[in-house]
């Protein structure tokens, strides 16, 4: 069965020292530890260890072969977004990272594809960079699920999404910069609790603000990690919409009726969770995603979908590759 992984990350091992370039000290960087190991740095301090799959094409292909993944679409590690920086600098950072992504793909252009990043704090620059990058060979754009206190229903972000639809650029929305870190200092709770809630917040901000009424139907949106906690809570949201006018104010239709406006990936790590997602979104709106090559990703890539006890081969084929081929035009 053909397999396209739509959610994987890269991190370049060589890009300019951004601290020096911009004269301020908390940009992401890279420190080589050994041939196979590296360290993401932030303002020169060690931040997180990574291994060479993040930056070496041959290493990725080797692991893709091991798990029979035909194509991998990769996007930047969200620490590179630079949404909190001056927009001009974030645009320059995006160009550097986007060009590095294409360089990594050039190792095997048929099997490695890239999504670009954009300086989403400045809508004109974000529109400019997504157009430039798509012309250069990127297949989509990845955005963070918020810019400081602006959710996806922000007027500027909606304008950006309209622009993406107009140039046929698919959009992956990835949670980042998680809420309430002060209450989640340990046990990776930011990843286990806040990250799924961030995605839930993004989906609801689009639905309840009525943004989907303003966004064109041909906009291709996909939310990472199975859409976070949205599927389990859709009944709660529908109930609130029926019972409370403040929930209905800007949203003319039942919240769950908008579920056909977006895709989700399959990175949910449990048969039951994937079942629920199939019931909510339908197999035609779920795309195989691993979060490779990070430890919270699906290490044995494809095992969940391929080994699912009740999905048919046809359904598995849709999730593993067919939906993504259409979504990303590949
Ligand atoms: Co990810």
mmCIF file of C-alpha atoms and ligand atoms in Angstrom:
data_model
loop_
_atom_site.group_PDB
_atom_site.id
_atom_site.type_symbol
_atom_site.label_atom_id
_atom_site.label_comp_id
_atom_site.label_asym_id
_atom_site.label_seq_id
_atom_site.Cartn_x
_atom_site.Cartn_y
_atom_site.Cartn_z
ATOM 1 C CA UNK A 1 0.000 0.000 0.000
ATOM 2 C CA UNK A 2 1.382 3.403 -0.943
ATOM 3 C CA UNK A 3 2.172 5.582 2.068
ATOM 4 C CA UNK A 4 2.524 9.361 2.350
ATOM 5 C CA UNK A 5 3.481 10.821 5.725
ATOM 6 C CA UNK A 6 2.126 14.374 5.870
ATOM 7 C CA UNK A 7 3.431 15.372 9.299
ATOM 8 C CA UNK A 8 7.163 15.178 9.803
ATOM 9 C CA UNK A 9 9.722 17.751 10.853
ATOM 10 C CA UNK A 10 13.156 18.870 9.795
ATOM 11 C CA UNK A 11 15.769 21.070 11.411
ATOM 12 C CA UNK A 12 18.686 22.280 9.283
ATOM 13 C CA UNK A 13 22.229 21.678 10.536
ATOM 14 C CA UNK A 14 23.576 24.745 8.811
ATOM 15 C CA UNK A 15 22.038 28.159 8.681
ATOM 16 C CA UNK A 16 23.357 31.604 9.537
ATOM 17 C CA UNK A 17 23.925 32.579 13.162
ATOM 18 C CA UNK A 18 20.706 34.547 13.629
ATOM 19 C CA UNK A 19 21.781 35.991 16.998
ATOM 20 C CA UNK A 20 24.655 37.724 15.258
ATOM 21 C CA UNK A 21 22.696 38.652 12.155
ATOM 22 C CA UNK A 22 19.901 40.365 14.077
ATOM 23 C CA UNK A 23 21.911 41.506 17.092
ATOM 24 C CA UNK A 24 19.624 39.962 19.686
ATOM 25 C CA UNK A 25 20.333 36.872 21.645
ATOM 26 C CA UNK A 26 17.460 34.420 21.647
ATOM 27 C CA UNK A 27 17.190 33.021 18.133
ATOM 28 C CA UNK A 28 17.192 29.288 17.476
ATOM 29 C CA UNK A 29 20.459 27.782 16.313
ATOM 30 C CA UNK A 30 22.199 24.437 15.923
ATOM 31 C CA UNK A 31 25.210 22.823 17.571
ATOM 32 C CA UNK A 32 26.693 19.676 16.132
ATOM 33 C CA UNK A 33 27.409 17.065 18.806
ATOM 34 C CA UNK A 34 28.612 14.208 16.585
ATOM 35 C CA UNK A 35 28.019 12.959 13.061
ATOM 36 C CA UNK A 36 24.607 11.646 14.065
ATOM 37 C CA UNK A 37 23.643 13.888 16.939
ATOM 38 C CA UNK A 38 22.929 17.578 17.232
ATOM 39 C CA UNK A 39 21.468 20.090 19.634
ATOM 40 C CA UNK A 40 18.858 22.747 18.957
ATOM 41 C CA UNK A 41 20.021 25.881 20.732
ATOM 42 C CA UNK A 42 18.075 28.931 21.783
ATOM 43 C CA UNK A 43 20.090 32.091 22.291
ATOM 44 C CA UNK A 44 23.215 29.938 22.386
ATOM 45 C CA UNK A 45 21.876 27.703 25.200
ATOM 46 C CA UNK A 46 21.132 24.007 24.683
ATOM 47 C CA UNK A 47 17.411 23.507 24.114
ATOM 48 C CA UNK A 48 16.680 19.997 22.803
ATOM 49 C CA UNK A 49 18.763 17.110 21.399
ATOM 50 C CA UNK A 50 17.922 15.879 17.893
ATOM 51 C CA UNK A 51 19.426 13.310 15.538
ATOM 52 C CA UNK A 52 20.528 13.396 11.942
ATOM 53 C CA UNK A 53 17.142 12.489 10.425
ATOM 54 C CA UNK A 54 16.335 16.161 11.065
ATOM 55 C CA UNK A 55 18.936 17.330 8.563
ATOM 56 C CA UNK A 56 20.155 14.373 6.446
ATOM 57 C CA UNK A 57 18.186 13.223 3.422
ATOM 58 C CA UNK A 58 19.872 9.822 3.217
ATOM 59 C CA UNK A 59 19.073 9.094 6.865
ATOM 60 C CA UNK A 60 15.389 9.922 6.322
ATOM 61 C CA UNK A 61 15.162 7.736 3.233
ATOM 62 C CA UNK A 62 16.788 4.879 5.146
ATOM 63 C CA UNK A 63 14.157 5.073 7.902
ATOM 64 C CA UNK A 64 11.326 5.597 5.415
ATOM 65 C CA UNK A 65 12.430 2.414 3.628
ATOM 66 C CA UNK A 66 12.524 0.532 6.922
ATOM 67 C CA UNK A 67 8.836 1.331 7.543
ATOM 68 C CA UNK A 68 7.688 1.371 3.915
ATOM 69 C CA UNK A 69 6.933 5.077 3.776
ATOM 70 C CA UNK A 70 7.056 6.210 0.136
ATOM 71 C CA UNK A 71 6.840 9.970 0.538
ATOM 72 C CA UNK A 72 7.393 12.267 3.469
ATOM 73 C CA UNK A 73 6.213 15.858 3.592
ATOM 74 C CA UNK A 74 8.297 17.750 6.089
ATOM 75 C CA UNK A 75 7.836 21.046 7.843
ATOM 76 C CA UNK A 76 9.958 23.174 10.125
ATOM 77 C CA UNK A 77 10.260 22.509 13.834
ATOM 78 C CA UNK A 78 7.908 25.172 15.290
ATOM 79 C CA UNK A 79 10.661 26.774 17.366
ATOM 80 C CA UNK A 80 11.802 28.290 14.035
ATOM 81 C CA UNK A 81 8.569 30.270 13.422
ATOM 82 C CA UNK A 82 9.870 33.537 14.988
ATOM 83 C CA UNK A 83 6.349 34.979 15.280
ATOM 84 C CA UNK A 84 7.398 36.999 18.342
ATOM 85 C CA UNK A 85 10.231 38.725 16.439
ATOM 86 C CA UNK A 86 10.140 41.865 14.259
ATOM 87 C CA UNK A 87 8.356 40.811 11.052
ATOM 88 C CA UNK A 88 11.233 41.719 8.715
ATOM 89 C CA UNK A 89 13.571 39.474 10.654
ATOM 90 C CA UNK A 90 10.993 36.671 10.762
ATOM 91 C CA UNK A 91 10.603 36.949 6.978
ATOM 92 C CA UNK A 92 14.359 36.658 6.537
ATOM 93 C CA UNK A 93 14.398 33.660 8.895
ATOM 94 C CA UNK A 94 11.527 32.050 6.951
ATOM 95 C CA UNK A 95 13.366 32.466 3.635
ATOM 96 C CA UNK A 96 16.516 30.899 5.051
ATOM 97 C CA UNK A 97 14.636 27.942 6.542
ATOM 98 C CA UNK A 98 12.408 27.483 3.469
ATOM 99 C CA UNK A 99 15.422 27.380 1.181
ATOM 100 C CA UNK A 100 17.134 24.890 3.517
ATOM 101 C CA UNK A 101 14.019 22.693 3.351
ATOM 102 C CA UNK A 102 14.203 22.541 -0.447
ATOM 103 C CA UNK A 103 17.902 21.747 -0.234
ATOM 104 C CA UNK A 104 17.071 18.775 1.997
ATOM 105 C CA UNK A 105 14.343 17.639 -0.440
ATOM 106 C CA UNK A 106 16.783 17.826 -3.355
ATOM 107 C CA UNK A 107 18.404 14.656 -1.980
ATOM 108 C CA UNK A 108 15.372 12.755 -3.356
ATOM 109 C CA UNK A 109 12.741 15.121 -4.778
ATOM 110 C CA UNK A 110 10.276 12.340 -5.593
ATOM 111 C CA UNK A 111 10.127 11.147 -1.987
ATOM 112 C CA UNK A 112 10.923 14.223 0.098
ATOM 113 C CA UNK A 113 8.582 17.236 -0.064
ATOM 114 C CA UNK A 114 8.476 20.384 2.022
ATOM 115 C CA UNK A 115 6.045 22.843 3.515
ATOM 116 C CA UNK A 116 7.163 26.434 3.954
ATOM 117 C CA UNK A 117 6.828 28.700 6.965
ATOM 118 C CA UNK A 118 5.790 32.360 6.912
ATOM 119 C CA UNK A 119 6.090 35.424 9.182
ATOM 120 C CA UNK A 120 2.463 35.219 10.288
ATOM 121 C CA UNK A 121 2.732 38.336 12.488
ATOM 122 C CA UNK A 122 2.683 40.395 9.260
ATOM 123 C CA UNK A 123 -0.031 39.324 6.830
ATOM 124 C CA UNK A 124 1.396 41.055 3.735
ATOM 125 C CA UNK A 125 4.801 39.449 4.290
ATOM 126 C CA UNK A 126 3.189 36.084 5.073
ATOM 127 C CA UNK A 127 1.220 36.207 1.792
ATOM 128 C CA UNK A 128 4.355 37.233 -0.090
ATOM 129 C CA UNK A 129 6.462 34.404 1.334
ATOM 130 C CA UNK A 130 3.901 31.637 0.845
ATOM 131 C CA UNK A 131 3.522 32.698 -2.812
ATOM 132 C CA UNK A 132 7.294 32.810 -3.298
ATOM 133 C CA UNK A 133 7.854 29.462 -1.616
ATOM 134 C CA UNK A 134 5.083 27.686 -3.546
ATOM 135 C CA UNK A 135 6.661 28.904 -6.777
ATOM 136 C CA UNK A 136 10.030 27.579 -5.584
ATOM 137 C CA UNK A 137 8.661 24.069 -5.050
ATOM 138 C CA UNK A 138 7.074 23.852 -1.618
ATOM 139 C CA UNK A 139 3.858 21.818 -1.607
ATOM 140 C CA UNK A 140 2.101 23.567 1.300
ATOM 141 C CA UNK A 141 2.548 25.963 4.184
ATOM 142 C CA UNK A 142 2.744 25.128 7.867
ATOM 143 C CA UNK A 143 1.523 27.744 10.339
ATOM 144 C CA UNK A 144 1.481 27.820 14.119
ATOM 145 C CA UNK A 145 -1.986 27.724 15.643
ATOM 146 C CA UNK A 146 -1.752 31.237 17.068
ATOM 147 C CA UNK A 147 0.340 34.405 16.993
ATOM 148 C CA UNK A 148 0.668 35.562 20.610
ATOM 149 C CA UNK A 149 -2.958 36.270 21.646
ATOM 150 C CA UNK A 150 -4.368 36.101 18.115
ATOM 151 C CA UNK A 151 -6.261 32.911 17.309
ATOM 152 C CA UNK A 152 -7.013 31.686 13.807
ATOM 153 C CA UNK A 153 -10.180 33.817 13.650
ATOM 154 C CA UNK A 154 -8.016 36.970 13.685
ATOM 155 C CA UNK A 155 -8.985 39.066 10.685
ATOM 156 C CA UNK A 156 -5.421 39.121 9.348
ATOM 157 C CA UNK A 157 -4.987 35.356 9.671
ATOM 158 C CA UNK A 158 -8.327 34.792 7.913
ATOM 159 C CA UNK A 159 -7.045 37.057 5.116
ATOM 160 C CA UNK A 160 -3.891 34.932 4.944
ATOM 161 C CA UNK A 161 -5.978 31.751 4.699
ATOM 162 C CA UNK A 162 -8.051 33.316 1.909
ATOM 163 C CA UNK A 163 -4.794 34.082 0.098
ATOM 164 C CA UNK A 164 -3.655 30.456 0.515
ATOM 165 C CA UNK A 165 -6.926 29.284 -1.049
ATOM 166 C CA UNK A 166 -6.447 31.702 -3.945
ATOM 167 C CA UNK A 167 -3.017 30.274 -4.815
ATOM 168 C CA UNK A 168 -4.042 26.677 -4.009
ATOM 169 C CA UNK A 169 -1.585 26.362 -1.107
ATOM 170 C CA UNK A 170 -2.667 23.688 1.398
ATOM 171 C CA UNK A 171 -2.231 24.676 5.070
ATOM 172 C CA UNK A 172 -1.104 22.493 7.974
ATOM 173 C CA UNK A 173 -1.880 23.992 11.365
ATOM 174 C CA UNK A 174 0.540 22.898 14.044
ATOM 175 C CA UNK A 175 0.116 23.700 17.759
ATOM 176 C CA UNK A 176 2.981 25.539 19.400
ATOM 177 C CA UNK A 177 3.778 28.072 22.149
ATOM 178 C CA UNK A 178 1.457 26.264 24.534
ATOM 179 C CA UNK A 179 -0.844 27.923 27.063
ATOM 180 C CA UNK A 180 -0.090 28.096 30.789
ATOM 181 C CA UNK A 181 3.483 26.765 30.841
ATOM 182 C CA UNK A 182 3.736 27.948 34.461
ATOM 183 C CA UNK A 183 1.121 25.345 35.440
ATOM 184 C CA UNK A 184 2.759 22.591 33.390
ATOM 185 C CA UNK A 185 6.449 22.693 34.205
ATOM 186 C CA UNK A 186 6.914 18.906 34.447
ATOM 187 C CA UNK A 187 6.170 15.522 32.835
ATOM 188 C CA UNK A 188 5.809 17.035 29.317
ATOM 189 C CA UNK A 189 2.338 18.218 30.367
ATOM 190 C CA UNK A 190 2.618 21.062 27.861
ATOM 191 C CA UNK A 191 2.715 18.451 25.103
ATOM 192 C CA UNK A 192 0.181 16.100 26.678
ATOM 193 C CA UNK A 193 -2.441 18.587 27.865
ATOM 194 C CA UNK A 194 -1.850 22.020 26.387
ATOM 195 C CA UNK A 195 -0.960 20.957 22.853
ATOM 196 C CA UNK A 196 -4.226 19.086 22.160
ATOM 197 C CA UNK A 197 -6.119 21.967 23.811
ATOM 198 C CA UNK A 198 -4.333 24.498 21.571
ATOM 199 C CA UNK A 199 -5.578 22.653 18.495
ATOM 200 C CA UNK A 200 -9.088 22.356 19.939
ATOM 201 C CA UNK A 201 -8.986 26.129 20.548
ATOM 202 C CA UNK A 202 -7.938 26.770 16.940
ATOM 203 C CA UNK A 203 -10.681 24.619 15.450
ATOM 204 C CA UNK A 204 -13.339 26.185 17.665
ATOM 205 C CA UNK A 205 -12.073 29.712 17.012
ATOM 206 C CA UNK A 206 -12.653 29.157 13.276
ATOM 207 C CA UNK A 207 -16.039 27.467 13.752
ATOM 208 C CA UNK A 208 -17.635 29.641 16.450
ATOM 209 C CA UNK A 209 -16.422 32.951 14.970
ATOM 210 C CA UNK A 210 -18.190 32.077 11.717
ATOM 211 C CA UNK A 211 -14.830 32.251 9.906
ATOM 212 C CA UNK A 212 -15.706 29.218 7.800
ATOM 213 C CA UNK A 213 -18.593 31.277 6.375
ATOM 214 C CA UNK A 214 -15.990 33.747 5.044
ATOM 215 C CA UNK A 215 -13.372 31.223 3.944
ATOM 216 C CA UNK A 216 -13.677 29.667 0.490
ATOM 217 C CA UNK A 217 -14.752 26.034 0.294
ATOM 218 C CA UNK A 218 -11.641 25.146 -1.697
ATOM 219 C CA UNK A 219 -9.318 26.134 1.185
ATOM 220 C CA UNK A 220 -7.357 23.031 2.209
ATOM 221 C CA UNK A 221 -6.810 22.982 5.974
ATOM 222 C CA UNK A 222 -5.333 20.179 8.038
ATOM 223 C CA UNK A 223 -4.858 20.098 11.808
ATOM 224 C CA UNK A 224 -2.014 18.088 13.348
ATOM 225 C CA UNK A 225 -2.290 15.355 16.015
ATOM 226 C CA UNK A 226 -5.762 14.261 14.945
ATOM 227 C CA UNK A 227 -7.080 17.751 15.636
ATOM 228 C CA UNK A 228 -6.076 17.562 19.313
ATOM 229 C CA UNK A 229 -9.026 17.133 21.665
ATOM 230 C CA UNK A 230 -11.750 18.358 19.280
ATOM 231 C CA UNK A 231 -13.290 15.035 18.271
ATOM 232 C CA UNK A 232 -14.019 13.892 21.805
ATOM 233 C CA UNK A 233 -15.550 17.276 22.711
ATOM 234 C CA UNK A 234 -17.676 17.998 19.634
ATOM 235 C CA UNK A 235 -20.821 16.797 21.392
ATOM 236 C CA UNK A 236 -20.179 19.217 24.234
ATOM 237 C CA UNK A 237 -19.747 22.083 21.780
ATOM 238 C CA UNK A 238 -22.936 21.223 19.848
ATOM 239 C CA UNK A 239 -24.864 21.069 23.122
ATOM 240 C CA UNK A 240 -23.530 24.493 24.158
ATOM 241 C CA UNK A 241 -24.481 25.930 20.733
ATOM 242 C CA UNK A 242 -28.042 24.657 21.115
ATOM 243 C CA UNK A 243 -28.479 25.820 24.699
ATOM 244 C CA UNK A 244 -26.638 29.155 24.888
ATOM 245 C CA UNK A 245 -27.111 32.096 22.540
ATOM 246 C CA UNK A 246 -23.652 33.484 23.345
ATOM 247 C CA UNK A 247 -22.186 30.380 21.709
ATOM 248 C CA UNK A 248 -24.446 30.792 18.647
ATOM 249 C CA UNK A 249 -23.846 34.558 18.200
ATOM 250 C CA UNK A 250 -21.422 34.386 15.277
ATOM 251 C CA UNK A 251 -21.890 30.789 14.167
ATOM 252 C CA UNK A 252 -25.022 30.219 12.083
ATOM 253 C CA UNK A 253 -24.807 26.432 11.839
ATOM 254 C CA UNK A 254 -24.329 23.548 14.249
ATOM 255 C CA UNK A 255 -20.563 23.433 15.063
ATOM 256 C CA UNK A 256 -20.182 19.804 14.050
ATOM 257 C CA UNK A 257 -21.575 20.644 10.602
ATOM 258 C CA UNK A 258 -18.240 22.368 9.815
ATOM 259 C CA UNK A 259 -16.201 19.206 10.265
ATOM 260 C CA UNK A 260 -16.168 18.688 6.513
ATOM 261 C CA UNK A 261 -14.167 21.906 6.126
ATOM 262 C CA UNK A 262 -10.889 20.530 7.452
ATOM 263 C CA UNK A 263 -8.660 17.468 7.532
ATOM 264 C CA UNK A 264 -6.744 15.972 10.438
ATOM 265 C CA UNK A 265 -3.714 13.718 10.597
ATOM 266 C CA UNK A 266 -3.724 10.222 12.085
ATOM 267 C CA UNK A 267 -1.195 10.797 14.885
ATOM 268 C CA UNK A 268 -3.433 9.658 17.760
ATOM 269 C CA UNK A 269 -1.681 6.464 18.941
ATOM 270 C CA UNK A 270 -4.770 4.382 19.736
ATOM 271 C CA UNK A 271 -7.234 2.291 17.717
ATOM 272 C CA UNK A 272 -10.165 3.718 19.665
ATOM 273 C CA UNK A 273 -9.087 7.304 19.055
ATOM 274 C CA UNK A 274 -8.700 6.610 15.332
ATOM 275 C CA UNK A 275 -12.190 5.011 15.330
ATOM 276 C CA UNK A 276 -13.659 8.146 16.860
ATOM 277 C CA UNK A 277 -11.846 10.303 14.320
ATOM 278 C CA UNK A 278 -13.206 8.159 11.486
ATOM 279 C CA UNK A 279 -16.731 8.629 12.882
ATOM 280 C CA UNK A 280 -16.263 12.411 13.214
ATOM 281 C CA UNK A 281 -14.254 13.353 10.152
ATOM 282 C CA UNK A 282 -14.672 10.319 7.905
ATOM 283 C CA UNK A 283 -11.801 8.331 6.407
ATOM 284 C CA UNK A 284 -11.709 10.766 3.472
ATOM 285 C CA UNK A 285 -10.567 13.580 5.793
ATOM 286 C CA UNK A 286 -7.815 11.808 7.718
ATOM 287 C CA UNK A 287 -4.234 11.715 6.430
ATOM 288 C CA UNK A 288 -1.397 9.596 7.722
ATOM 289 C CA UNK A 289 0.989 11.660 9.872
ATOM 290 C CA UNK A 290 3.776 10.563 12.218
ATOM 291 C CA UNK A 291 5.445 13.631 13.804
ATOM 292 C CA UNK A 292 8.726 11.934 12.797
ATOM 293 C CA UNK A 293 11.532 12.149 13.859
ATOM 294 C CA UNK A 294 10.640 13.264 17.358
ATOM 295 C CA UNK A 295 10.150 10.947 20.358
ATOM 296 C CA UNK A 296 6.425 11.803 20.696
ATOM 297 C CA UNK A 297 5.871 10.736 17.093
ATOM 298 C CA UNK A 298 4.900 7.285 15.792
ATOM 299 C CA UNK A 299 8.262 5.563 15.965
ATOM 300 C CA UNK A 300 7.064 2.500 14.046
ATOM 301 C CA UNK A 301 5.724 4.603 11.206
ATOM 302 C CA UNK A 302 2.374 3.436 9.818
ATOM 303 C CA UNK A 303 1.724 0.753 12.449
ATOM 304 C CA UNK A 304 -1.467 2.311 13.819
ATOM 305 C CA UNK A 305 -3.269 2.624 10.480
ATOM 306 C CA UNK A 306 -1.936 -0.565 8.898
ATOM 307 C CA UNK A 307 -2.677 -2.627 12.004
ATOM 308 C CA UNK A 308 -6.113 -1.175 12.737
ATOM 309 C CA UNK A 309 -8.483 -4.079 13.459
ATOM 310 C CA UNK A 310 -11.645 -2.895 11.680
ATOM 311 C CA UNK A 311 -10.738 -0.410 8.935
ATOM 312 C CA UNK A 312 -11.029 -1.884 5.433
ATOM 313 C CA UNK A 313 -8.094 -1.960 3.022
ATOM 314 C CA UNK A 314 -9.830 0.736 1.012
ATOM 315 C CA UNK A 315 -10.142 2.964 4.091
ATOM 316 C CA UNK A 316 -6.517 2.329 5.002
ATOM 317 C CA UNK A 317 -5.410 3.227 1.488
ATOM 318 C CA UNK A 318 -7.332 6.515 1.708
ATOM 319 C CA UNK A 319 -5.710 7.444 5.004
ATOM 320 C CA UNK A 320 -2.220 6.224 4.119
ATOM 321 C CA UNK A 321 -1.882 7.978 0.763
ATOM 322 C CA UNK A 322 -4.906 8.722 -1.428
ATOM 323 C CA UNK A 323 -6.261 11.647 0.599
ATOM 324 C CA UNK A 324 -2.819 13.239 0.840
ATOM 325 C CA UNK A 325 -2.158 12.854 -2.879
ATOM 326 C CA UNK A 326 -5.243 14.965 -3.571
ATOM 327 C CA UNK A 327 -4.722 17.411 -0.723
ATOM 328 C CA UNK A 328 -1.115 18.196 -1.668
ATOM 329 C CA UNK A 329 -1.444 17.724 -5.448
ATOM 330 C CA UNK A 330 1.337 15.130 -5.524
HETATM 331 CO CO1 LIG B 1 4.683 17.974 14.826
#
